[in-house]
Coordinates of C-alpha atoms in Angstrom, one line a residue:
M1 CA -192.0 -51.5 145.4
L2 CA -192.2 -47.7 144.5
K3 CA -196.2 -48.5 143.3
H4 CA -196.9 -49.5 147.1
L5 CA -194.4 -46.8 148.5
F6 CA -196.8 -43.9 146.8
I7 CA -199.7 -45.7 147.4
L8 CA -199.0 -45.4 151.4
I9 CA -198.0 -41.7 151.2
W10 CA -201.1 -40.8 149.4
N11 CA -203.2 -42.7 152.0
K12 CA -201.4 -40.1 154.7
R13 CA -201.5 -36.9 152.5
K14 CA -202.7 -34.8 155.1
Q15 CA -199.9 -35.9 157.8
N16 CA -197.5 -35.9 155.6
F17 CA -198.3 -32.4 154.3
L18 CA -196.8 -31.1 157.4
F19 CA -193.8 -32.9 156.4
L20 CA -193.1 -31.4 152.8
S21 CA -194.2 -27.9 154.1
E22 CA -191.0 -28.3 156.6
L23 CA -188.6 -29.8 154.0
L24 CA -190.1 -27.3 151.5
V25 CA -189.0 -24.1 153.7
S26 CA -185.9 -25.7 154.9
F27 CA -185.1 -25.8 151.2
L28 CA -185.2 -22.1 150.3
V29 CA -183.4 -21.1 153.4
I30 CA -180.8 -23.4 152.8
F31 CA -180.9 -22.7 148.7
A32 CA -180.3 -18.7 150.3
V33 CA -177.4 -19.5 152.5
F34 CA -175.7 -21.5 150.4
S35 CA -176.3 -19.1 147.5
F36 CA -174.2 -16.1 149.6
L37 CA -171.8 -19.0 150.3
V38 CA -171.2 -19.7 147.1
Y39 CA -170.8 -15.8 146.0
Y40 CA -168.7 -14.8 148.4
F41 CA -166.6 -17.7 148.0
Q42 CA -166.3 -17.7 144.2
N43 CA -165.2 -13.9 144.7
Y44 CA -163.0 -14.7 147.2
K45 CA -161.0 -16.7 144.9
K46 CA -160.6 -14.6 142.3
P47 CA -157.1 -12.2 142.7
L48 CA -157.4 -9.0 144.8
G49 CA -155.3 -7.1 141.6
F50 CA -153.3 -4.7 143.7
E51 CA -151.4 -4.6 146.7
Y52 CA -152.5 -2.6 150.0
E53 CA -149.9 -3.0 152.4
K54 CA -148.2 -0.1 153.5
V55 CA -150.7 2.5 151.8
W56 CA -152.4 5.0 153.6
S57 CA -154.9 7.5 152.7
I58 CA -154.7 11.1 153.7
H59 CA -158.2 12.6 153.3
F60 CA -158.4 16.6 153.8
T61 CA -161.0 19.3 153.7
N62 CA -160.1 21.5 150.5
S63 CA -159.9 25.0 151.7
V64 CA -157.7 26.1 149.3
K65 CA -159.0 29.4 147.5
I66 CA -157.0 29.7 144.5
K67 CA -159.1 30.9 141.5
N68 CA -156.4 30.3 138.8
M69 CA -156.1 26.8 137.9
D70 CA -152.2 27.4 137.0
S71 CA -151.3 28.6 140.5
L72 CA -153.9 25.8 141.9
S73 CA -152.2 22.7 140.1
M74 CA -148.4 24.3 141.5
Y75 CA -150.2 24.5 144.9
Y76 CA -150.9 20.5 144.7
D77 CA -147.4 19.7 143.1
N78 CA -146.0 21.5 145.9
L79 CA -147.8 19.4 148.3
R80 CA -147.2 16.2 146.3
K81 CA -143.5 17.4 146.9
T82 CA -143.8 18.0 150.3
L83 CA -144.7 14.4 151.1
K84 CA -142.4 12.7 148.4
S85 CA -139.3 14.9 150.4
L86 CA -140.1 12.5 153.3
P87 CA -138.0 9.3 153.4
Q88 CA -140.3 7.0 154.5
I89 CA -142.6 7.9 151.7
E90 CA -142.2 6.1 148.5
K91 CA -145.1 7.0 146.3
V92 CA -147.7 10.0 146.5
S93 CA -150.9 9.9 143.7
F94 CA -153.9 12.2 144.7
S95 CA -157.5 10.5 143.7
G96 CA -161.1 10.7 144.2
A97 CA -163.0 10.1 147.1
N98 CA -163.7 6.5 145.9
I99 CA -160.8 4.7 147.4
P100 CA -160.2 0.8 147.2
Y101 CA -162.2 -0.1 150.6
S102 CA -163.8 3.1 151.3
N103 CA -167.5 3.4 151.4
N104 CA -167.5 6.5 148.6
N105 CA -168.9 5.0 145.0
S106 CA -168.8 7.2 141.7
T107 CA -170.3 5.3 138.8
T108 CA -170.7 6.7 135.5
G109 CA -172.3 5.4 132.2
L110 CA -170.4 4.8 128.5
T111 CA -171.4 3.7 125.1
N112 CA -169.8 1.6 122.7
N113 CA -171.4 1.3 119.2
G114 CA -174.9 2.8 120.1
K115 CA -174.9 0.1 123.0
K116 CA -175.2 2.2 126.3
Y117 CA -173.5 0.5 129.3
N118 CA -174.2 2.1 133.1
R119 CA -173.0 1.7 136.5
I120 CA -169.5 1.7 135.7
N121 CA -167.1 2.2 138.1
N122 CA -165.1 5.9 137.6
Y123 CA -161.8 6.5 139.3
R124 CA -160.1 9.8 138.8
V125 CA -156.4 8.8 139.0
E126 CA -152.7 10.2 138.6
N127 CA -149.6 9.1 136.7
E128 CA -148.6 7.6 140.1
Y129 CA -151.8 5.7 141.1
K130 CA -150.7 2.4 139.0
D131 CA -147.3 2.1 140.4
L132 CA -148.4 3.0 144.1
W133 CA -151.2 0.0 143.9
K134 CA -149.3 -2.0 141.8
M135 CA -152.2 -2.9 139.7
K136 CA -151.4 -5.1 136.6
L137 CA -152.0 -4.4 132.9
V138 CA -153.0 -7.0 130.6
E139 CA -153.4 -5.2 127.8
G140 CA -151.8 -1.7 126.5
R141 CA -150.4 0.6 128.5
W142 CA -150.9 3.1 131.8
Y143 CA -151.0 7.0 131.2
N144 CA -147.5 9.1 130.4
E145 CA -146.8 12.8 130.2
Q146 CA -147.3 12.3 125.9
D147 CA -151.2 11.8 126.6
I148 CA -151.3 15.8 127.0
T149 CA -151.0 16.3 123.1
S150 CA -153.3 12.8 122.1
T151 CA -156.0 13.4 119.3
Y152 CA -158.4 11.5 121.4
I153 CA -158.9 12.0 125.4
P154 CA -156.7 8.8 126.6
M155 CA -158.6 6.0 128.8
V156 CA -157.5 3.0 131.0
I157 CA -160.2 0.5 131.6
N158 CA -160.6 -3.0 133.7
E159 CA -161.0 -6.4 132.5
S160 CA -164.5 -6.6 133.6
L161 CA -165.6 -3.6 131.2
K162 CA -163.5 -5.0 128.4
E163 CA -165.1 -8.2 128.6
E164 CA -168.7 -6.3 128.8
M165 CA -167.1 -4.1 125.8
F166 CA -165.3 -6.2 123.4
G167 CA -165.5 -9.6 124.8
K168 CA -162.7 -11.7 124.2
G169 CA -161.1 -9.5 121.7
P170 CA -158.5 -6.5 122.5
A171 CA -159.4 -3.7 123.3
T172 CA -156.5 -1.0 123.0
G173 CA -157.1 1.4 120.3
K174 CA -161.0 1.4 120.4
L175 CA -163.2 4.6 120.9
I176 CA -165.7 4.8 123.4
G177 CA -168.3 7.7 124.3
S178 CA -170.0 9.4 126.8
L179 CA -173.8 8.5 127.2
E180 CA -174.8 11.6 125.1
D181 CA -172.0 10.4 122.7
K182 CA -170.6 13.8 122.7
I183 CA -167.0 12.9 124.2
K184 CA -165.0 10.3 122.8
W185 CA -162.0 8.3 124.5
K186 CA -159.6 6.2 123.4
V187 CA -158.7 2.7 125.0
I188 CA -154.8 3.0 125.9
G189 CA -154.6 -0.1 128.4
V190 CA -156.1 -2.6 130.2
T191 CA -155.9 -3.4 134.2
A192 CA -156.6 -6.5 135.9
D193 CA -159.6 -6.1 138.3
M194 CA -159.4 -4.6 141.5
K195 CA -162.0 -6.0 144.0
A196 CA -162.2 -2.2 145.7
N197 CA -165.4 -3.5 147.8
G198 CA -163.8 -6.6 150.2
D199 CA -162.2 -9.6 148.8
F200 CA -166.4 -11.0 149.0
Y201 CA -167.5 -8.6 146.0
P202 CA -166.5 -8.5 142.6
A203 CA -164.5 -5.6 140.7
G204 CA -167.5 -4.8 138.9
P205 CA -166.6 -2.8 135.3
A206 CA -164.5 0.4 135.8
I207 CA -162.6 3.5 134.1
Y208 CA -159.5 5.0 135.5
A209 CA -159.7 8.5 134.2
K210 CA -156.5 10.6 134.4
V211 CA -157.2 13.8 136.3
D212 CA -157.0 17.0 134.9
T213 CA -156.4 20.4 136.1
S214 CA -160.1 21.4 137.2
A215 CA -160.2 18.3 139.4
Y216 CA -157.9 19.5 141.7
R217 CA -160.4 21.7 143.3
W218 CA -162.5 19.1 144.5
M219 CA -160.0 16.4 144.7
R220 CA -159.3 15.5 148.9
N221 CA -157.7 12.6 149.1
A222 CA -154.1 11.7 148.6
L223 CA -153.2 8.2 148.6
I224 CA -148.9 7.5 149.9
K225 CA -146.8 4.2 149.7
V226 CA -144.9 4.4 153.0
S227 CA -141.8 2.2 153.8
P228 CA -141.8 -0.8 156.0
G229 CA -139.8 1.6 158.5
A230 CA -143.0 4.0 158.9
D231 CA -144.6 3.8 162.1
A232 CA -146.9 5.5 165.1
A233 CA -144.3 8.3 165.6
F234 CA -144.0 9.0 161.6
E235 CA -147.5 9.3 161.4
S236 CA -147.7 11.6 164.1
R237 CA -144.8 13.9 162.2
L238 CA -146.8 13.2 158.9
Y239 CA -150.0 15.1 160.4
K240 CA -148.2 17.7 161.9
L241 CA -146.4 18.5 159.0
L242 CA -149.8 18.0 156.7
S243 CA -151.7 20.8 159.2
G244 CA -148.7 23.0 158.9
T245 CA -149.2 22.9 155.3
L246 CA -153.2 22.3 154.8
K247 CA -154.5 25.5 156.6
N248 CA -158.0 25.4 157.9
S249 CA -157.9 21.6 157.2
N250 CA -159.6 18.8 158.8
I251 CA -157.0 15.8 158.2
E252 CA -157.6 12.5 158.5
I253 CA -155.2 9.4 158.1
T254 CA -156.3 5.9 157.5
H255 CA -154.5 2.8 156.9
L256 CA -155.4 0.5 153.8
T257 CA -155.2 -2.5 156.2
D258 CA -157.7 -1.5 158.5
M259 CA -160.0 0.0 155.6
R260 CA -159.8 -3.2 153.9
K261 CA -160.5 -4.8 157.4
S262 CA -163.5 -3.2 158.3
K263 CA -164.8 -4.0 155.0
N264 CA -164.7 -7.7 155.3
E265 CA -166.0 -7.5 158.4
A266 CA -169.0 -5.4 157.4
T267 CA -169.9 -8.7 155.1
I268 CA -168.7 -11.6 157.1
I269 CA -170.6 -10.7 160.5
P270 CA -174.0 -10.7 158.9
M271 CA -173.2 -13.5 157.0
I272 CA -172.4 -15.3 160.4
I273 CA -176.0 -13.7 161.8
F274 CA -177.6 -15.3 159.2
M275 CA -175.8 -18.6 159.4
I276 CA -176.7 -19.3 163.1
I277 CA -180.2 -17.9 162.7
A278 CA -180.2 -20.7 159.8
G279 CA -178.4 -23.3 161.8
F280 CA -180.8 -23.3 164.6
L281 CA -183.9 -23.3 162.1
M282 CA -182.1 -26.5 160.7
I283 CA -182.0 -28.2 164.4
N284 CA -185.5 -27.6 164.9
V285 CA -186.3 -29.1 161.4
A286 CA -184.5 -31.8 162.4
L287 CA -185.9 -32.1 165.4
G288 CA -189.5 -32.0 164.1
L289 CA -188.7 -34.7 161.4
F290 CA -187.4 -36.8 164.0
G291 CA -190.6 -36.6 165.8
V292 CA -192.8 -37.1 162.8
L293 CA -191.0 -40.1 161.8
W294 CA -191.5 -41.7 165.8
Y295 CA -194.8 -40.1 165.8
N296 CA -196.2 -42.3 162.8
I297 CA -194.1 -45.4 163.8
N298 CA -196.5 -45.5 166.6
K299 CA -199.5 -44.9 165.0
R300 CA -198.1 -47.5 162.6
R301 CA -197.4 -50.1 164.8
S302 CA -199.9 -52.9 163.8
E303 CA -199.2 -52.4 159.9
I304 CA -195.4 -53.0 161.0
G305 CA -196.3 -56.1 163.0
L306 CA -198.6 -57.4 160.4
R307 CA -195.8 -56.6 157.9
R308 CA -193.1 -58.9 159.8
A309 CA -195.6 -61.9 160.8
I310 CA -196.1 -62.6 157.0
G311 CA -192.3 -62.8 156.6
A312 CA -190.9 -59.4 155.9
G313 CA -187.6 -58.7 157.7
G314 CA -186.5 -55.8 160.4
K315 CA -184.4 -54.1 157.4
S316 CA -186.8 -54.5 154.9
V317 CA -189.2 -52.5 157.2
S318 CA -186.6 -49.9 158.0
Y319 CA -186.0 -49.6 154.4
Q320 CA -189.5 -48.8 153.6
L321 CA -189.7 -45.9 156.4
V322 CA -186.3 -44.5 154.9
Y323 CA -187.5 -44.9 151.5
E324 CA -190.8 -43.1 152.2
S325 CA -189.0 -39.9 153.7
L326 CA -186.8 -39.7 150.6
I327 CA -189.6 -40.1 148.5
L328 CA -191.6 -37.5 150.6
A329 CA -187.8 -35.1 150.4
T330 CA -187.9 -35.8 146.9
M331 CA -191.3 -34.2 146.1
S332 CA -190.8 -31.1 148.7
L333 CA -187.6 -30.5 146.6
T334 CA -189.3 -30.7 142.9
A335 CA -191.6 -27.8 144.3
G336 CA -188.6 -26.2 146.1
C337 CA -185.8 -26.5 142.8
F338 CA -189.2 -24.7 140.9
F339 CA -189.0 -21.8 143.0
A340 CA -185.2 -21.7 143.0
I341 CA -184.7 -22.2 139.6
Q342 CA -186.3 -18.8 138.6
F343 CA -183.3 -17.1 140.5
P344 CA -180.9 -17.9 137.6
L345 CA -183.5 -17.4 134.5
L346 CA -184.5 -14.0 135.8
N347 CA -181.0 -13.1 136.7
V348 CA -182.2 -12.1 140.1
F349 CA -179.7 -9.5 141.8
D350 CA -177.4 -9.7 138.9
I351 CA -175.7 -12.8 140.0
P352 CA -173.9 -15.3 137.7
A353 CA -176.3 -18.3 137.2
S354 CA -173.4 -20.8 138.4
V355 CA -173.8 -19.3 141.5
Y356 CA -177.9 -20.5 142.0
L357 CA -177.2 -23.7 140.6
T358 CA -174.5 -24.8 142.2
A359 CA -176.6 -23.7 145.6
I360 CA -179.7 -25.6 144.5
L361 CA -177.5 -28.7 143.9
L362 CA -175.9 -27.9 147.4
A363 CA -179.4 -27.5 149.2
M364 CA -180.6 -30.9 147.7
I365 CA -177.6 -32.8 149.3
F366 CA -178.0 -31.1 152.2
I367 CA -182.0 -31.6 152.6
Y368 CA -181.4 -35.7 151.4
M369 CA -178.6 -36.2 153.6
L370 CA -181.1 -34.4 156.7
V371 CA -183.8 -36.6 155.8
F372 CA -181.8 -39.7 155.8
L373 CA -180.2 -39.0 158.7
C374 CA -183.4 -38.3 160.5
S375 CA -185.2 -41.4 159.4
L376 CA -182.1 -43.9 160.4
Y377 CA -183.3 -44.0 164.3
P378 CA -186.9 -44.2 163.8
G379 CA -186.1 -46.6 161.3
K380 CA -183.8 -48.9 163.6
Q381 CA -186.6 -48.9 166.1
A382 CA -189.2 -50.1 163.6
A383 CA -187.1 -53.1 162.6
A384 CA -186.9 -53.9 166.2
I385 CA -190.8 -53.9 166.8
H386 CA -191.6 -57.9 167.3
P387 CA -194.7 -59.0 165.1
A388 CA -196.3 -60.9 168.1
I389 CA -196.3 -57.5 170.7
A390 CA -197.4 -55.2 167.8
L391 CA -200.6 -57.2 166.3
H392 CA -201.4 -58.1 170.6
E393 CA -201.3 -54.5 171.6
E394 CA -203.5 -54.1 168.6

């Protein structure tokens, strides 16, 4: 049976070439769509790693002209006390510009045992940073006041960086260096990953470096955790207070809930547009497959009539057309899988291989279902052809 089907397919290879090309292009498009969907879904399932509700970001232009480091540190301590004096504010922490859900990035490079690690997210934090976000420690501890007297500079890293550098073993107490290996840090703690780029992206390797006095020269962001009673009226009072405290500064207050929504929308909307375009393409492909199969039936009426005349049943004729379509789909998918498998082998876009492999499997299932459904009705119509009428027309 299979040998006979392959002979029929080979004899009509010119007519089947368009069919194969359509399926190949469709498979590659569906593979791309499923790759995005699987990647985003896998990241979405991972825990967020922090709590963003009731956290506000205060961005201000640093107009402070104080040159003395001690005086500058005292100025920011007074600003912190001023904010904490408000009953609606529970936590205050100054930080770098790359706060969660912002479009700011700060990366650095590190070494461990001579091996270099690049593109590591670098967060500049204070002691209250962890409690403000309610970050979870999976190993070691967070910064405290005793770290000032440490022999080595203390450093907190996240789980992703720990796995890259130290695998499944402990990281606390290990030393890591700068790219030039001139500076050494001692790992004192490991935090759970924070998905700072939105719900659909991984956290990536990160370090949480404690700010020193000199950092206040360029620090222009304050994070505050407010109580549930903080409303728009309080935000207005807070803005007026900051305007009077930070003279000649442009002040912007943003809610992390709004920043998270905007960040996720920036990911979801392009994906929806891509899926709609792919959906229209699949509809056109389905109509094209249906039309090709219908055309083949009309061209093969004499062949079908002859088969029916020598005893072939209607189901047998219908199954033959379905099997032919599935064989053509298999041939096209074989070529498509050859191209698709290159993505996990070459580690394209630095995405886990499991994403591509799952996308290949889902794309194959989708194409098989599409071909099967498109061939059912033409196969049924072929089975209904009466042998005497078909042979008489011929």
